[in-house]
mmCIF file of C-alpha atoms and ligand atoms in Angstrom:
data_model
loop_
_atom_site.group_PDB
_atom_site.id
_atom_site.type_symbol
_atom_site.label_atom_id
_atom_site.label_comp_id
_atom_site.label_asym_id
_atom_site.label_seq_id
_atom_site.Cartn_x
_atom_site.Cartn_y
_atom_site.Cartn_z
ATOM 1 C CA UNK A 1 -6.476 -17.753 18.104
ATOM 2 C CA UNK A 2 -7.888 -15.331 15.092
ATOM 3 C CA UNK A 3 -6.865 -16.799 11.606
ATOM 4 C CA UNK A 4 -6.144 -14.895 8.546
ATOM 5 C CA UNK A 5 -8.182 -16.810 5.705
ATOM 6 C CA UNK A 6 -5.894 -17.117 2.706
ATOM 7 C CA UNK A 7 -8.931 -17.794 0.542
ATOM 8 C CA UNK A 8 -6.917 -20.086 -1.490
ATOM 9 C CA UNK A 9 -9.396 -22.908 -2.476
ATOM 10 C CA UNK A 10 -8.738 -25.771 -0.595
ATOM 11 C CA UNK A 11 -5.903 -24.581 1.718
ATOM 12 C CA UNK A 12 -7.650 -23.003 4.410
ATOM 13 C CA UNK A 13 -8.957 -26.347 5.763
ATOM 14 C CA UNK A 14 -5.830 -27.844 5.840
ATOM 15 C CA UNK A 15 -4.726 -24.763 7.954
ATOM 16 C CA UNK A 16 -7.617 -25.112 10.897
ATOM 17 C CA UNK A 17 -8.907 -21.904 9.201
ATOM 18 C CA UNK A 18 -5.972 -19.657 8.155
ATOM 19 C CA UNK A 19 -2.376 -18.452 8.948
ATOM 20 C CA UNK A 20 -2.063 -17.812 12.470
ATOM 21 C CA UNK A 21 -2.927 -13.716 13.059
ATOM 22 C CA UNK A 22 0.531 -11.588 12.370
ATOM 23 C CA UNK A 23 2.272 -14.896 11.713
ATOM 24 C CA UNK A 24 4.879 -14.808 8.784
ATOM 25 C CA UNK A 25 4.892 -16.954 6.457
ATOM 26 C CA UNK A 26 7.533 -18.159 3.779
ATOM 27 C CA UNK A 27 6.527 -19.274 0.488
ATOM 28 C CA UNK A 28 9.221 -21.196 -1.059
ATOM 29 C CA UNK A 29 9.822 -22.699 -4.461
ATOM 30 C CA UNK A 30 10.908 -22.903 -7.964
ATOM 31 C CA UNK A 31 10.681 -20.465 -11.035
ATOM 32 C CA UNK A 32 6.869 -21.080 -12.329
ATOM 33 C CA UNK A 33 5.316 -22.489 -9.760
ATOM 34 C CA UNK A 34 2.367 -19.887 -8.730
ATOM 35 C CA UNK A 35 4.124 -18.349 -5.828
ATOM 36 C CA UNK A 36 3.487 -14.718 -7.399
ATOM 37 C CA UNK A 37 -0.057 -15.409 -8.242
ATOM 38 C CA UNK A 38 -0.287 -17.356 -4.584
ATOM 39 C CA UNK A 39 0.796 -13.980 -3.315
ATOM 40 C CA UNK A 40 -1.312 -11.660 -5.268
ATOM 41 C CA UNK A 41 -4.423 -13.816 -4.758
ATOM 42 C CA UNK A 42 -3.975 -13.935 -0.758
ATOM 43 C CA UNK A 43 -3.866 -9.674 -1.173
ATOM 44 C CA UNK A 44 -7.061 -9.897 -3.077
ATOM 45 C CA UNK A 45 -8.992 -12.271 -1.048
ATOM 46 C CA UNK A 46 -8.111 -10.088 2.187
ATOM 47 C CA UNK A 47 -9.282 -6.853 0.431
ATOM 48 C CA UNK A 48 -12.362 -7.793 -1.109
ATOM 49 C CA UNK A 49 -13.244 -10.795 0.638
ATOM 50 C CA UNK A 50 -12.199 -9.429 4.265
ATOM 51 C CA UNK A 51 -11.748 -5.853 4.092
ATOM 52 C CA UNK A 52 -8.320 -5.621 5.514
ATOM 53 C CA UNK A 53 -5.908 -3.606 2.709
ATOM 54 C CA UNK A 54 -2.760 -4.965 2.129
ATOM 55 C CA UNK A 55 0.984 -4.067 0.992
ATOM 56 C CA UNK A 56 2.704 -5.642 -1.862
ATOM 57 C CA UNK A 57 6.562 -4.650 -1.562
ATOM 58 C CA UNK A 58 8.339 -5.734 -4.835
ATOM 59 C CA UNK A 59 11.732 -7.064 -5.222
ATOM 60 C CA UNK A 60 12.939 -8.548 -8.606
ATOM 61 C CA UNK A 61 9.506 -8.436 -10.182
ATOM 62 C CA UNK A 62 8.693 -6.536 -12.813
ATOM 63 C CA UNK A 63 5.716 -3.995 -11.604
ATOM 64 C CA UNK A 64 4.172 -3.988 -14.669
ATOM 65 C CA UNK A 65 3.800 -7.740 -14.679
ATOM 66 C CA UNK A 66 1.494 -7.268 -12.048
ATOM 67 C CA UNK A 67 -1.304 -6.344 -14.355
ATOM 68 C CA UNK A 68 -0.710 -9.023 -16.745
ATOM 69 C CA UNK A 69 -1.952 -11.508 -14.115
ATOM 70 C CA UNK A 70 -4.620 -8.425 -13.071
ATOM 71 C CA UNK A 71 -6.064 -9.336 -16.088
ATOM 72 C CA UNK A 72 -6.006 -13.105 -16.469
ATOM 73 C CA UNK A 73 -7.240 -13.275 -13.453
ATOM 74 C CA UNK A 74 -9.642 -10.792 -13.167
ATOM 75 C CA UNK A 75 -8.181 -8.877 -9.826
ATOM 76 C CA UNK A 76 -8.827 -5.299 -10.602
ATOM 77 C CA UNK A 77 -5.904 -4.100 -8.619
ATOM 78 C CA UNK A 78 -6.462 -0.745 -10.472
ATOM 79 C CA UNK A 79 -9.048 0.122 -8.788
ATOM 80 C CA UNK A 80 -8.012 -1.484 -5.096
ATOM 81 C CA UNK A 81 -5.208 0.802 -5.558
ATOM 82 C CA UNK A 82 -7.411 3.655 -6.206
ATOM 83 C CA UNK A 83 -9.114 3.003 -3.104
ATOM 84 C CA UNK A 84 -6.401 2.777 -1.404
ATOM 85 C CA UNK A 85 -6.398 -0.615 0.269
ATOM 86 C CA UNK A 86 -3.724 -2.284 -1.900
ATOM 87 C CA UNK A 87 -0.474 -0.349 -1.709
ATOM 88 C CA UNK A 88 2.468 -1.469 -3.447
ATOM 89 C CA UNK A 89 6.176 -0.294 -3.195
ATOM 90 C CA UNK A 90 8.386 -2.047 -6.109
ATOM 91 C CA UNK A 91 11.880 -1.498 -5.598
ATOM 92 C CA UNK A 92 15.117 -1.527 -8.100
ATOM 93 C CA UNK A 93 17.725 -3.234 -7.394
ATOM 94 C CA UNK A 94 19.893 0.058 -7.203
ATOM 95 C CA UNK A 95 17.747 0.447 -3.921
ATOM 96 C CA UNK A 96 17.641 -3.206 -2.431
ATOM 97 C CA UNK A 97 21.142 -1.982 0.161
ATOM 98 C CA UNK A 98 18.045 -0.239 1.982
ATOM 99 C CA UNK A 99 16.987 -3.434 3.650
ATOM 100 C CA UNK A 100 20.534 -3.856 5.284
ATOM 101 C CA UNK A 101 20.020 -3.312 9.138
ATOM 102 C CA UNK A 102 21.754 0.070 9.526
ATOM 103 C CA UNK A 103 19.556 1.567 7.088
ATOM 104 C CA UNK A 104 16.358 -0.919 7.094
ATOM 105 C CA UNK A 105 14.419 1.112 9.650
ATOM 106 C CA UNK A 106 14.851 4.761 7.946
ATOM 107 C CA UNK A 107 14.895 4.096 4.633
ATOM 108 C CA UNK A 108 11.898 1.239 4.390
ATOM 109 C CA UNK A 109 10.047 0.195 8.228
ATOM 110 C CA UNK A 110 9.288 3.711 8.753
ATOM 111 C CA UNK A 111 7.915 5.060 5.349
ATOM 112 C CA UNK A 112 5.830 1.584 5.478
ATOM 113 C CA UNK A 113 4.526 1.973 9.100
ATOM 114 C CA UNK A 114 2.785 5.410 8.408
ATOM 115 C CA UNK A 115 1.138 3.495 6.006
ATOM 116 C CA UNK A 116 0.019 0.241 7.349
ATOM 117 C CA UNK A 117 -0.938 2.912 10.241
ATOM 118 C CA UNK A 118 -3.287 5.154 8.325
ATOM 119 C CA UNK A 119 -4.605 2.760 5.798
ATOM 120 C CA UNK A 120 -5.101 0.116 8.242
ATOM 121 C CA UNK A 121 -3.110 -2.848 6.665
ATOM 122 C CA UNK A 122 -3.540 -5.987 7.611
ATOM 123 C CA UNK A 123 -1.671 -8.095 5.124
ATOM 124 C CA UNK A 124 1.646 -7.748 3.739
ATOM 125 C CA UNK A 125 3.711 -9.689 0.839
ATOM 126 C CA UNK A 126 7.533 -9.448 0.094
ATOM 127 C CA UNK A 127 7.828 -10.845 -3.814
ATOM 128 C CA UNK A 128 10.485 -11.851 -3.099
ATOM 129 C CA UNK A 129 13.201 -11.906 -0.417
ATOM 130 C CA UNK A 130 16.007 -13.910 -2.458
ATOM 131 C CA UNK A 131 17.330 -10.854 -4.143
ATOM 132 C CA UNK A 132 18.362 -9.669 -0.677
ATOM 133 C CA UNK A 133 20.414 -11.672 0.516
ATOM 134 C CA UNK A 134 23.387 -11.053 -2.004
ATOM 135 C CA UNK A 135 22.409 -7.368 -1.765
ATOM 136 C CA UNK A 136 23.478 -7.423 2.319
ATOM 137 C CA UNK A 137 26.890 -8.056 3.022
ATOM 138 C CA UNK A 138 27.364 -11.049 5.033
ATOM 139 C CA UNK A 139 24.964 -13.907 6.435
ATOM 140 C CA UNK A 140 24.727 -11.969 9.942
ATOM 141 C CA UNK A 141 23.586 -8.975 8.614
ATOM 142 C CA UNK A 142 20.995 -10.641 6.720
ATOM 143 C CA UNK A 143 19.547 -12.752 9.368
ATOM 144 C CA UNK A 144 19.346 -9.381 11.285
ATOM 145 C CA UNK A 145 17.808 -7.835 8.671
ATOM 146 C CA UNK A 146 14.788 -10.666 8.696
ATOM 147 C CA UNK A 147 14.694 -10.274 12.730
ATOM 148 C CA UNK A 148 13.857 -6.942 12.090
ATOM 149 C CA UNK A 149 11.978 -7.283 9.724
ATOM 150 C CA UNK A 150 9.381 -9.858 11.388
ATOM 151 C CA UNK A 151 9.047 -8.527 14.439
ATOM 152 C CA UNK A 152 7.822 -5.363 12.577
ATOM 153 C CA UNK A 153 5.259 -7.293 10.959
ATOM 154 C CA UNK A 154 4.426 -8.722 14.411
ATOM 155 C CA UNK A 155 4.440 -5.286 15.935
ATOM 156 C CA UNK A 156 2.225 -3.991 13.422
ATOM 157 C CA UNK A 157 -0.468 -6.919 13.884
ATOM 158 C CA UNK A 158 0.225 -7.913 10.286
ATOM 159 C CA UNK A 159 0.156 -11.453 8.306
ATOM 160 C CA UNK A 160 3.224 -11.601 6.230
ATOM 161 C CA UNK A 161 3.933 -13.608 3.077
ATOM 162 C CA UNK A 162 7.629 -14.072 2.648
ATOM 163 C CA UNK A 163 8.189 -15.447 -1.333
ATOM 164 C CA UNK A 164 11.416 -17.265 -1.599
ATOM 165 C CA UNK A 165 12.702 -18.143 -5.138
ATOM 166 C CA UNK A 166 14.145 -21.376 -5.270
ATOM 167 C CA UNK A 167 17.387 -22.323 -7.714
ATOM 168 C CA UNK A 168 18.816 -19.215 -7.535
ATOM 169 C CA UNK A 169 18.914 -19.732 -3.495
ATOM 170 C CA UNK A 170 18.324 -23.303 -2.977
ATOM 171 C CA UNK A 171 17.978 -24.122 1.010
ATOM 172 C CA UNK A 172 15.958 -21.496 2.800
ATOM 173 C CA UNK A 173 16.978 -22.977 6.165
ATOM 174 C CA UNK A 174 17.752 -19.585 8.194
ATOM 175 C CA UNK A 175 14.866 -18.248 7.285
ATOM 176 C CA UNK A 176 13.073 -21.187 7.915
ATOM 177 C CA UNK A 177 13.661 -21.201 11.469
ATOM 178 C CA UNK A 178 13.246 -17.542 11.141
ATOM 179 C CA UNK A 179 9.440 -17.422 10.551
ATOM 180 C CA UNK A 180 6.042 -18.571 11.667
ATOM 181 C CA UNK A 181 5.176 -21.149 8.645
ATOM 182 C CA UNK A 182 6.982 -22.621 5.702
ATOM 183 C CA UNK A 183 4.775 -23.465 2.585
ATOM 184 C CA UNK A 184 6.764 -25.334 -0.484
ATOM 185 C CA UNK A 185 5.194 -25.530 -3.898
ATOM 186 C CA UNK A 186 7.077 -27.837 -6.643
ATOM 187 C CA UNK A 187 6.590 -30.002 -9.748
ATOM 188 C CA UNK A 188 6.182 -33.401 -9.660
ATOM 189 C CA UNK A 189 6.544 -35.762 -13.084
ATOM 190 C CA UNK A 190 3.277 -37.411 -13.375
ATOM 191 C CA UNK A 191 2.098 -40.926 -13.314
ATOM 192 C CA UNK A 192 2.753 -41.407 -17.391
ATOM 193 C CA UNK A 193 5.688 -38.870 -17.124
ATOM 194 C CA UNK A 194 4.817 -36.885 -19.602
ATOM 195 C CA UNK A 195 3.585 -33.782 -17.785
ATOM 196 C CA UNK A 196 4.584 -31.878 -15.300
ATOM 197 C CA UNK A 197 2.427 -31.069 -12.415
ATOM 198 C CA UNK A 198 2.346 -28.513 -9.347
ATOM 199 C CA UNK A 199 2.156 -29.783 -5.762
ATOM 200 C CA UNK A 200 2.181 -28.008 -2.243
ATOM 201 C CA UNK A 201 3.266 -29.095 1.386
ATOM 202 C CA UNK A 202 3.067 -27.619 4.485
ATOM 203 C CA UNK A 203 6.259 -27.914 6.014
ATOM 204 C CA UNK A 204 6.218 -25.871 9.293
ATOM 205 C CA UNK A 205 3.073 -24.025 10.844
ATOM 206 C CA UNK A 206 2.693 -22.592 14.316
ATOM 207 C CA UNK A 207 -0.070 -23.607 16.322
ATOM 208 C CA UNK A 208 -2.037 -25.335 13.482
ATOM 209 C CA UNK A 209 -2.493 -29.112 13.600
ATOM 210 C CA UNK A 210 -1.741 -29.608 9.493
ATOM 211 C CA UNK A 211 -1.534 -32.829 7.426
ATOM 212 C CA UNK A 212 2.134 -33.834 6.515
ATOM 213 C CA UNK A 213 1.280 -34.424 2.790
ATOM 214 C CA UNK A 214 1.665 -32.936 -0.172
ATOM 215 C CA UNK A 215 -1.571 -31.744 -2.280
ATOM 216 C CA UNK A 216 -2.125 -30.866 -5.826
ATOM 217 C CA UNK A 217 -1.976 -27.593 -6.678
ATOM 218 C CA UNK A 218 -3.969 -26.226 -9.859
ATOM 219 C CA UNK A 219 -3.453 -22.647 -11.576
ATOM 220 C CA UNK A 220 -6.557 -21.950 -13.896
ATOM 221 C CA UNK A 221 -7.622 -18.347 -16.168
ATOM 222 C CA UNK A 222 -9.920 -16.286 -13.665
ATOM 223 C CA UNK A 223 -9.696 -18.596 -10.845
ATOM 224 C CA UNK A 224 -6.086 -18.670 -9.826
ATOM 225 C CA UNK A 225 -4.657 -21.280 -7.373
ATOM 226 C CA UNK A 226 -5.996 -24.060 -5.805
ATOM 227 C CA UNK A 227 -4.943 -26.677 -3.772
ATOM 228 C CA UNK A 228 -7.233 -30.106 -4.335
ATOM 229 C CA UNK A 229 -7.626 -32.179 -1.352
ATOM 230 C CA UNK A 230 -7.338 -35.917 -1.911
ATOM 231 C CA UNK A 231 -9.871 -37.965 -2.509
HETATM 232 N N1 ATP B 301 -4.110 -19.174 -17.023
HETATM 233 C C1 ATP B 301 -3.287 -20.097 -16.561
HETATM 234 N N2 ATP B 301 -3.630 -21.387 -16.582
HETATM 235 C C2 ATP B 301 -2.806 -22.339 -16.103
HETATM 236 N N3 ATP B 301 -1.586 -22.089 -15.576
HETATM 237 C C3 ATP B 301 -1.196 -20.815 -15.523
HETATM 238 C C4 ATP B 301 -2.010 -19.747 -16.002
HETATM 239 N N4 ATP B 301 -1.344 -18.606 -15.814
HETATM 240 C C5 ATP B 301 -0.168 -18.933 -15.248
HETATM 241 N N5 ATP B 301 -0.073 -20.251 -15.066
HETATM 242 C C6 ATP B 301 1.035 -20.983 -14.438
HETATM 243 O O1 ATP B 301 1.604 -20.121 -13.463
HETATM 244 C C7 ATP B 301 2.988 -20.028 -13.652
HETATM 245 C C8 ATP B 301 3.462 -18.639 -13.303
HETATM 246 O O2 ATP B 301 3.118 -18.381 -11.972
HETATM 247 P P1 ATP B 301 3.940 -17.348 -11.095
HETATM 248 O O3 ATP B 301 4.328 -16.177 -11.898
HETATM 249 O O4 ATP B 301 3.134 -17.115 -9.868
HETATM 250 O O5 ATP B 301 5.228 -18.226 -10.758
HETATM 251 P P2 ATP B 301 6.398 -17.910 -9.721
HETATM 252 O O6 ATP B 301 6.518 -19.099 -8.854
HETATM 253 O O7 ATP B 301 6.155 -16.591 -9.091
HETATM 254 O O8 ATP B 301 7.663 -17.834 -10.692
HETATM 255 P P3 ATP B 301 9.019 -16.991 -10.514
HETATM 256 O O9 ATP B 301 9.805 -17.693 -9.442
HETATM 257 O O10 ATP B 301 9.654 -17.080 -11.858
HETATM 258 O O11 ATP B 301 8.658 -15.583 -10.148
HETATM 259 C C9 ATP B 301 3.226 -20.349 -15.112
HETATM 260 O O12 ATP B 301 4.493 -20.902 -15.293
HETATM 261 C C10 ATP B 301 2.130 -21.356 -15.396
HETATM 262 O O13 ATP B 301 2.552 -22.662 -15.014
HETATM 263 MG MG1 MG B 302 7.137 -14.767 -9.203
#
């Protein structure tokens, strides 16, 4: 099976190499925990460590934000957007009713497929689903909305990051079940409980043999994330 190499240190090896190839993955936890800069940093590994563009569709992040963490951590997404192998579509919440299922395929899946076709994309991230889910009108039409959703990814040979805010939302078990892989990040108290620290756990992959543990997680200025293996 071909792997997509997240190029986050110290993940890939507890993933046999990668997310499985057009797998989707959800990325789940709590305000502050890294998942945007998890998200951005899998984009710009694939572009300029892999060559294969990718699409950033925002939801409930601020675009501009996006070049606050360009700079700290050095990911000149300027420029990959110049070159046309980062795309992103940021959406306002005005617009979100698009992603219900009568209207998902005309008014988003089709505008995106001409582009994943032309530019080639191979990697796509959703920052974040949560707002969606009060923005559809009932449970059904939601989980048909993610159905949809992931078997376009699928059909379009794509690895998909799904980030899920947690809090606001705080079990993610449909789309658990929904998707290929289930990452959580969270804080832990540490050992003198007086600091708070970030930790990740795989909680679901497909076809990947992965440690049931969880792993420190570090977030440093030009680096980004990393997960530490233990010792
Ligand atoms: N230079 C840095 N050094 C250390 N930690 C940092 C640095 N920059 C950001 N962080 C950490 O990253 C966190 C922000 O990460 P990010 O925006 O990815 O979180 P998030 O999980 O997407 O949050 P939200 O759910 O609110 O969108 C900060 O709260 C901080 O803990
Ligand atoms: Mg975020």
């Amino acid at each position: 099976m071909n792997r997509t190499r997240t190029g986050i240190p110290g993940l890939d090896k507890l993933l046999e190499g990668g997310f499985p190839e057009a797998s989707t993955i959800l990325l789940a936890g709590p305000p502050g925990t890294g998942k945007t800069i998890f998200g951005l940093q899998f984009l710009y590994n694939g572009i300029v460590d892999n060559g294969e563009p990718g699409v950033l569709i925002q939801l409930g992040e601020f675009p501009k934000s996006l070049y606050w963490y360009a700079e700290e951590f050095a990911w000149d997404f300027s420029e990959l957007q110049k070159q046309k192998s980062l795309s992103i579509y940021s959406f306002d919440p005005k617009d979100y009713y698009s992603f219900a299922p009568k209207t998902l395929k005309s008014q988003v899946l089709d505008k995106l497929q001409k582009l994943i076709e032309t530019l080639k994309v191979k990697r796509l991230v959703v920052d974040s689903i949560t707002p969606l889910r009060p923005s559809i009108s009932d449970e059904y039409e939601y989980e048909t909305t993610l159905h949809y959703m992931i078997n376009f990814f699928k059909e379009m040979n794509l690895t998909a990051l799904l980030v899920a805010d947690e809090e606001k939302r705080e079990r993610y078990s449909t789309e658990a079940h929904i998707v290929d892989g289930v990452l959580h990040i969270d804080f832990e108290k540490n050992a003198d409980e007086k600091q708070w620290d970030k930790k990740l756990r795989i909680e679901k992959m497909e076809a990947t043999n992965f440690p049931m543990a969880w792993y420190p997680v570090n977030i440093n200025t030009r680096v980004g994330i990393s997960v530490r293996p233990f010792t």
